[in-house]
Coordinates of C-alpha atoms in Angstrom, one line a residue:
Chain A
M14 CA 0.0 0.0 0.0
K15 CA 1.3 3.4 -0.9
Q16 CA 1.4 5.0 2.5
M17 CA 1.8 8.6 1.4
R18 CA 1.1 11.1 4.1
T19 CA -2.4 12.5 3.9
E20 CA -3.1 16.2 4.7
G21 CA -4.9 16.9 7.9
Q22 CA -8.6 17.6 8.0
L23 CA -10.0 21.0 8.8
I24 CA -13.0 20.7 11.0
V25 CA -15.3 23.6 11.7
L26 CA -17.6 23.3 14.7
S27 CA -20.4 25.8 15.3
G28 CA -23.4 25.9 17.7
P29 CA -25.3 28.2 19.8
S30 CA -23.8 29.7 23.0
G31 CA -24.7 27.4 25.9
V32 CA -24.8 24.2 23.8
G33 CA -21.7 22.9 25.5
K34 CA -19.2 23.2 22.6
S35 CA -16.2 23.8 24.8
T36 CA -16.9 20.6 26.8
V37 CA -17.3 18.6 23.7
I38 CA -14.1 20.0 22.3
A39 CA -12.2 19.3 25.5
E40 CA -13.4 15.7 25.3
L41 CA -12.3 15.4 21.7
L42 CA -8.8 16.9 22.5
S43 CA -8.3 14.5 25.4
E44 CA -9.0 11.6 23.1
H45 CA -7.0 12.7 20.1
N46 CA -3.5 13.8 21.0
D47 CA -2.8 14.5 17.4
M48 CA -5.6 17.1 17.0
Y49 CA -4.9 20.8 17.0
F50 CA -7.4 23.2 18.4
S51 CA -7.1 26.6 16.6
V52 CA -7.1 29.4 19.1
S53 CA -8.8 32.5 17.7
F54 CA -7.6 36.1 17.9
T55 CA -9.9 38.6 19.4
T56 CA -10.0 42.3 20.4
R57 CA -12.3 41.8 23.3
Q58 CA -11.0 41.8 26.9
P59 CA -10.2 38.5 28.6
R60 CA -12.9 37.4 31.0
V61 CA -12.0 36.2 34.5
G62 CA -10.2 32.9 34.2
E63 CA -9.3 33.3 30.5
A64 CA -5.7 33.1 29.5
D65 CA -3.9 34.6 26.5
G66 CA -3.0 31.9 24.0
V67 CA -5.4 29.4 25.6
N68 CA -8.9 30.7 25.2
Y69 CA -8.0 33.4 22.7
H70 CA -5.0 35.3 21.5
F71 CA -5.9 38.8 22.9
V72 CA -4.8 41.6 20.6
D73 CA -5.7 45.2 20.2
R74 CA -7.7 46.7 17.4
K75 CA -4.6 48.0 15.6
Q76 CA -2.9 44.6 15.6
F77 CA -6.1 42.9 14.4
E78 CA -6.6 45.4 11.6
A79 CA -3.0 44.8 10.5
M80 CA -3.7 41.1 10.3
I81 CA -6.7 41.8 8.1
A82 CA -4.6 44.1 5.9
N83 CA -1.8 41.5 5.5
N84 CA -4.3 38.8 4.6
E85 CA -3.2 36.7 7.6
L86 CA -6.7 35.6 8.5
L87 CA -8.7 32.7 7.2
E88 CA -11.8 34.4 8.4
Y89 CA -12.8 37.1 10.8
A90 CA -16.0 38.7 11.9
E91 CA -17.1 41.6 14.1
Y92 CA -19.5 40.8 16.8
V93 CA -20.7 43.2 19.5
N94 CA -18.0 45.7 18.5
H95 CA -15.2 43.2 18.8
Y96 CA -13.2 41.4 16.2
Y97 CA -12.8 37.6 16.2
G98 CA -10.6 35.8 13.7
T99 CA -8.6 32.8 12.7
S100 CA -5.0 32.8 11.7
L101 CA -4.4 31.2 8.3
K102 CA -0.7 30.5 8.6
V103 CA -0.8 28.2 11.7
I104 CA -3.6 26.2 10.2
Q105 CA -1.9 25.7 6.9
E106 CA 1.2 24.4 8.6
K107 CA -0.7 21.9 10.8
L108 CA -2.8 20.6 7.9
A109 CA 0.3 20.2 5.7
A110 CA 1.9 18.2 8.5
G111 CA -1.0 15.8 8.5
I112 CA -2.6 17.2 11.7
D113 CA -6.3 17.6 12.0
V114 CA -7.3 21.2 12.9
L115 CA -10.4 22.0 14.9
L116 CA -12.1 25.4 14.6
D117 CA -14.7 26.7 16.9
I118 CA -16.4 29.5 15.0
E119 CA -19.8 31.0 14.7
V120 CA -21.9 30.8 11.5
Q121 CA -20.7 34.0 9.9
G122 CA -17.0 32.9 10.1
A123 CA -17.9 29.3 9.1
A124 CA -19.6 30.7 5.9
K125 CA -16.3 32.4 5.0
V126 CA -14.3 29.2 5.6
R127 CA -16.8 27.3 3.5
E128 CA -15.9 29.6 0.6
K129 CA -12.2 29.3 1.0
C130 CA -11.9 25.7 2.1
P131 CA -14.7 23.6 0.5
D132 CA -12.9 20.5 1.7
A133 CA -13.3 21.4 5.3
V134 CA -15.9 19.4 7.4
F135 CA -18.7 21.5 8.9
I136 CA -20.4 20.2 12.0
F137 CA -23.2 22.0 13.8
I138 CA -23.9 21.1 17.4
I139 CA -27.5 21.5 18.8
P140 CA -28.9 20.9 22.2
P141 CA -31.6 18.2 22.6
S142 CA -34.2 21.0 22.4
F143 CA -34.4 24.8 22.4
E144 CA -35.9 24.8 25.9
E145 CA -32.9 22.8 27.1
L146 CA -30.6 25.5 25.6
S147 CA -32.5 28.1 27.6
R148 CA -32.2 25.9 30.8
R149 CA -28.4 25.5 30.2
L150 CA -27.9 29.2 29.8
H151 CA -29.8 29.9 33.0
R152 CA -28.0 27.1 34.8
R153 CA -24.6 28.6 33.8
N154 CA -25.7 31.5 36.0
S155 CA -23.2 33.9 34.6
D156 CA -25.5 36.1 32.5
G157 CA -28.4 38.3 33.3
E158 CA -31.9 37.7 31.8
D159 CA -31.4 40.2 29.0
V160 CA -28.0 38.7 28.0
I161 CA -29.6 35.3 27.9
A162 CA -32.5 36.6 25.8
G163 CA -29.9 38.0 23.4
R164 CA -28.1 34.7 23.2
L165 CA -31.3 32.8 22.5
Q166 CA -32.2 35.3 19.8
K167 CA -28.8 34.9 18.2
A168 CA -29.2 31.1 18.5
R169 CA -32.5 31.4 16.5
T170 CA -30.6 33.2 13.7
E171 CA -27.8 30.6 13.8
Y172 CA -30.4 27.8 13.5
H173 CA -31.3 29.0 10.0
E174 CA -27.7 28.2 8.9
I175 CA -27.9 24.6 9.9
P176 CA -28.8 23.3 6.4
H177 CA -25.4 24.6 5.2
Y178 CA -23.5 22.2 7.6
D179 CA -22.5 18.7 6.6
Y180 CA -23.3 17.1 9.9
L181 CA -25.6 17.8 12.8
V182 CA -24.6 16.5 16.2
V183 CA -26.9 16.6 19.3
N184 CA -25.1 17.4 22.5
D185 CA -27.3 15.4 24.9
K186 CA -24.5 13.4 26.4
V187 CA -21.0 14.9 25.9
S188 CA -19.4 11.4 25.4
T189 CA -22.0 10.5 22.7
A190 CA -21.5 13.8 20.9
A191 CA -17.7 13.4 21.0
A192 CA -17.9 9.8 19.8
E193 CA -20.1 10.9 16.8
I194 CA -17.6 13.6 15.9
T195 CA -14.8 11.0 16.1
S196 CA -16.7 8.8 13.7
I197 CA -17.3 11.7 11.4
L198 CA -13.5 12.4 11.3
T199 CA -12.7 8.7 10.7
A200 CA -15.3 8.6 7.9
E201 CA -14.0 11.7 6.3
R202 CA -10.5 10.2 6.2
C203 CA -12.0 7.3 4.3
R204 CA -13.4 9.5 1.6
T205 CA -12.4 8.2 -1.8
K206 CA -11.0 11.6 -2.9
H207 CA -8.6 11.5 0.1
R208 CA -7.3 8.0 -0.7
L209 CA -7.1 7.8 -4.4
H210 CA -3.3 7.9 -4.1
W211 CA -3.6 4.5 -2.3
V212 CA -5.0 2.9 -5.4
D213 CA -2.4 1.0 -7.6
D214 CA -2.3 1.8 -11.2
V215 CA -3.4 -1.5 -12.7
Chain B
M20 CA -35.7 16.3 21.0
K21 CA -38.0 15.1 18.3
Q22 CA -37.2 11.4 18.2
M23 CA -38.8 10.6 14.9
R24 CA -37.7 7.4 13.5
T25 CA -35.1 7.8 10.8
E26 CA -35.1 5.6 7.7
G27 CA -32.4 2.9 7.5
Q28 CA -29.3 3.5 5.4
L29 CA -28.7 1.6 2.2
I30 CA -25.0 0.6 2.0
V31 CA -23.4 -0.7 -1.1
L32 CA -20.2 -2.6 -0.8
S33 CA -18.1 -3.5 -3.8
G34 CA -14.6 -4.8 -4.3
P35 CA -12.6 -7.2 -6.3
S36 CA -13.0 -11.0 -5.9
G37 CA -10.5 -12.1 -3.3
V38 CA -10.4 -8.8 -1.3
G39 CA -12.1 -10.5 1.6
K40 CA -15.5 -8.8 1.4
S41 CA -17.4 -11.7 2.9
T42 CA -15.1 -11.7 5.9
V43 CA -15.6 -8.0 6.4
I44 CA -19.3 -8.4 6.0
A45 CA -19.5 -11.2 8.5
E46 CA -17.6 -9.1 11.0
L47 CA -20.0 -6.2 10.5
L48 CA -23.1 -8.3 10.9
S49 CA -21.7 -9.8 14.1
E50 CA -21.2 -6.3 15.5
H51 CA -24.5 -4.9 14.3
N52 CA -27.5 -7.0 15.2
D53 CA -29.8 -4.5 13.6
M54 CA -28.2 -4.6 10.2
Y55 CA -29.7 -6.6 7.3
F56 CA -27.6 -8.2 4.7
S57 CA -29.5 -8.4 1.4
V58 CA -29.2 -11.8 -0.1
S59 CA -29.1 -11.6 -3.9
F60 CA -31.0 -13.7 -6.4
T61 CA -29.0 -15.7 -9.0
T62 CA -29.6 -18.2 -11.7
R63 CA -26.2 -19.9 -11.3
Q64 CA -25.9 -23.3 -9.6
P65 CA -25.1 -23.4 -5.8
R66 CA -21.4 -24.2 -5.2
V67 CA -20.5 -26.8 -2.6
G68 CA -21.4 -25.4 0.9
E69 CA -23.7 -22.7 -0.4
A70 CA -27.3 -22.7 0.9
D71 CA -30.4 -21.3 -0.7
G72 CA -31.5 -18.1 1.1
V73 CA -28.1 -17.8 2.8
N74 CA -25.5 -17.2 0.1
Y75 CA -28.1 -16.5 -2.6
H76 CA -31.7 -17.1 -3.5
F77 CA -31.2 -19.7 -6.2
V78 CA -33.8 -19.4 -8.9
D79 CA -34.1 -20.5 -12.5
R80 CA -33.9 -18.3 -15.6
K81 CA -37.7 -18.2 -16.1
Q82 CA -38.3 -17.0 -12.5
F83 CA -35.6 -14.4 -12.8
E84 CA -36.9 -13.0 -16.0
A85 CA -40.4 -12.8 -14.4
M86 CA -38.8 -10.6 -11.7
I87 CA -37.3 -8.4 -14.3
A88 CA -40.6 -8.1 -16.1
N89 CA -42.5 -7.3 -12.9
N90 CA -40.0 -4.6 -11.9
E91 CA -39.2 -6.4 -8.7
L92 CA -35.4 -5.8 -8.9
L93 CA -33.4 -2.8 -7.7
E94 CA -30.6 -3.9 -10.0
Y95 CA -29.5 -6.9 -11.9
A96 CA -26.7 -7.9 -14.1
E97 CA -25.7 -10.8 -16.3
Y98 CA -22.2 -12.1 -15.7
V99 CA -20.7 -15.2 -17.3
N100 CA -24.2 -16.2 -18.6
H101 CA -25.9 -16.0 -15.2
Y102 CA -28.2 -13.4 -13.8
Y103 CA -27.5 -11.8 -10.4
G104 CA -30.0 -9.3 -8.9
T105 CA -31.3 -7.6 -5.8
S106 CA -34.9 -7.6 -4.7
L107 CA -36.4 -4.1 -4.3
K108 CA -39.3 -5.0 -2.1
V109 CA -37.4 -6.6 0.8
I110 CA -35.0 -3.7 0.9
Q111 CA -37.7 -1.0 0.9
E112 CA -39.5 -2.7 3.8
K113 CA -36.3 -2.9 5.9
L114 CA -35.3 0.7 5.2
A115 CA -38.7 2.0 6.0
A116 CA -38.5 0.1 9.4
G117 CA -35.3 2.0 10.1
I118 CA -33.0 -1.0 9.5
D119 CA -29.7 -0.5 7.7
V120 CA -29.4 -2.7 4.6
L121 CA -26.0 -4.0 3.3
L122 CA -25.6 -4.9 -0.4
D123 CA -22.6 -6.8 -1.7
I124 CA -22.7 -6.1 -5.5
E125 CA -20.2 -5.6 -8.2
V126 CA -19.6 -2.3 -10.0
Q127 CA -22.2 -2.7 -12.7
G128 CA -25.0 -3.3 -10.3
A129 CA -23.7 -0.5 -8.0
A130 CA -23.9 1.9 -10.9
K131 CA -27.6 1.1 -11.3
V132 CA -28.3 1.5 -7.6
R133 CA -26.5 4.9 -7.7
E134 CA -29.0 6.0 -10.3
K135 CA -32.0 4.8 -8.4
C136 CA -30.9 5.6 -4.8
P137 CA -28.6 8.6 -4.8
D138 CA -28.8 8.6 -1.0
A139 CA -27.2 5.2 -0.7
V140 CA -23.7 5.0 0.7
F141 CA -21.1 3.5 -1.7
I142 CA -18.0 1.9 -0.3
F143 CA -15.3 0.2 -2.3
I144 CA -12.9 -2.2 -0.6
I145 CA -9.4 -2.7 -1.9
P146 CA -6.6 -4.9 -0.8
P147 CA -3.4 -3.3 0.5
S148 CA -1.9 -3.8 -3.0
F149 CA -2.7 -5.4 -6.2
E150 CA 0.1 -8.0 -5.6
E151 CA -1.6 -8.8 -2.3
L152 CA -4.9 -9.4 -4.2
S153 CA -3.1 -11.9 -6.4
R154 CA -1.5 -13.6 -3.4
R155 CA -4.9 -13.9 -1.7
L156 CA -6.5 -15.4 -4.8
H157 CA -3.7 -18.0 -5.0
R158 CA -3.8 -18.7 -1.3
R159 CA -7.6 -19.4 -1.6
N160 CA -6.5 -22.3 -3.7
S161 CA -9.9 -22.9 -5.2
D162 CA -9.3 -21.6 -8.7
G163 CA -7.0 -22.5 -11.5
E164 CA -4.4 -20.1 -12.9
D165 CA -6.6 -19.1 -15.8
V166 CA -9.6 -18.3 -13.5
I167 CA -7.3 -16.3 -11.2
A168 CA -6.0 -14.4 -14.2
G169 CA -9.6 -13.7 -15.2
R170 CA -10.4 -12.4 -11.8
L171 CA -7.4 -10.1 -11.7
Q172 CA -8.4 -8.8 -15.1
K173 CA -11.9 -8.1 -13.9
A174 CA -10.4 -6.4 -10.8
R175 CA -8.5 -4.0 -13.1
T176 CA -11.8 -3.0 -14.8
E177 CA -13.5 -2.5 -11.4
Y178 CA -10.6 -0.3 -10.2
H179 CA -11.6 2.2 -12.8
E180 CA -14.9 2.7 -11.1
I181 CA -13.4 3.6 -7.7
P182 CA -13.7 7.3 -8.2
H183 CA -17.5 6.9 -8.3
Y184 CA -17.6 5.5 -4.7
D185 CA -18.0 7.7 -1.7
Y186 CA -15.6 5.9 0.5
L187 CA -12.5 3.7 0.0
V188 CA -11.6 1.2 2.7
V189 CA -8.4 -0.9 2.6
N190 CA -8.9 -4.5 3.9
D191 CA -5.5 -5.0 5.4
K192 CA -6.8 -6.1 8.8
V193 CA -10.5 -7.2 8.8
S194 CA -11.2 -5.5 12.2
T195 CA -9.8 -2.2 11.0
A196 CA -11.8 -2.3 7.8
A197 CA -15.0 -3.2 9.7
A198 CA -14.4 -0.4 12.2
E199 CA -13.9 2.1 9.4
I200 CA -17.2 1.0 7.8
T201 CA -18.9 1.3 11.2
S202 CA -17.6 4.9 11.5
I203 CA -18.8 5.6 8.0
L204 CA -22.3 4.4 8.9
T205 CA -22.3 6.5 12.2
A206 CA -21.2 9.5 10.3
E207 CA -23.8 9.1 7.6
R208 CA -26.5 9.0 10.2
C209 CA -25.1 12.3 11.5
R210 CA -25.6 14.0 8.1
T211 CA -27.6 17.2 8.5
K212 CA -30.1 16.1 5.8
H213 CA -31.0 13.0 7.8
R214 CA -31.5 15.0 11.0
L215 CA -33.2 18.2 10.0
H216 CA -36.4 16.9 11.6
W217 CA -34.6 17.0 14.9
V218 CA -34.2 20.8 14.7
D219 CA -36.8 22.8 16.6
D220 CA -38.7 25.5 14.7
V221 CA -37.4 28.6 16.5

């Protein structure tokens, strides 16, 4: 068998605030040592407990706008007066080295990645129900009623983008959601287009 | 979560004679009690050890031609003067009941299923190398040199159809090949188009 190295897979995860994406991602990263989680750049202030380079790369507006000007971003979006974006260079290096790269981005950014990287895999994570999303946001207890209402309203908008995603995973149990995503990644690696170089010329 | 029953998945497996498809299928069936393996109809004589209804439904030419005339076949092909075909009715019943159906058919038949059931999943199984295929056919020790040469020639033709398949699985180790196919089936169930009825109207 021709065991040429295959490029890594770019995986885009989206889902409403409160669905438990970070928990699912932590579970995935703990199971796949070879997976790289792309840390986004943002101009917003770090929240309590957030560390630079871990949750986000925190930069100021001038730095961010320089990255835009230099074409260094795969995608970026402005949301509530703050920039959020993904560095292109790091991702390209990882993918070329055969490493799978996980992106956690909202639907606006995902749409841009879809244009630039049609081979990426797009996964949307939903809660078991919209009521459960509301319960989770309340249980989190970190936001006021108006902020929660805003998040739910944003979730409604995001839901309309679901048909553009390749896969839909329900985060009822974190382990099940992570296992489904793992199966999706295995299946994607089995796609004929990624393995044609394995076929002997006969 | 709206737990409406989802239709079963139609899975088409193809691969050259000698690749070990039956072993992979046996492994899959032993792991998935809810999977139905579609037994084909044929007009050829049973070989030693083959049982009617297990390996094939053995029918005569007149019966087979009646099935063709009555539109009872999903696909059929003639190969070395014998008919081989797949019953449409049984498959439709199983799929409607939410049961996954596995078809083991050669590339000609698969092409016909692709036309009629674009939602089916098409998986091609290859050996680690073409030389290994030849070794396996010799090791099987059931065929003469000319028959083996014929099978290898047919395999060459089949290889040209690989790009039409969704997935490519290498049968190096049976358990790995079966595990990859299991992941493919899980991933296919996660496809957004199969789960849109789970999304709340918000």
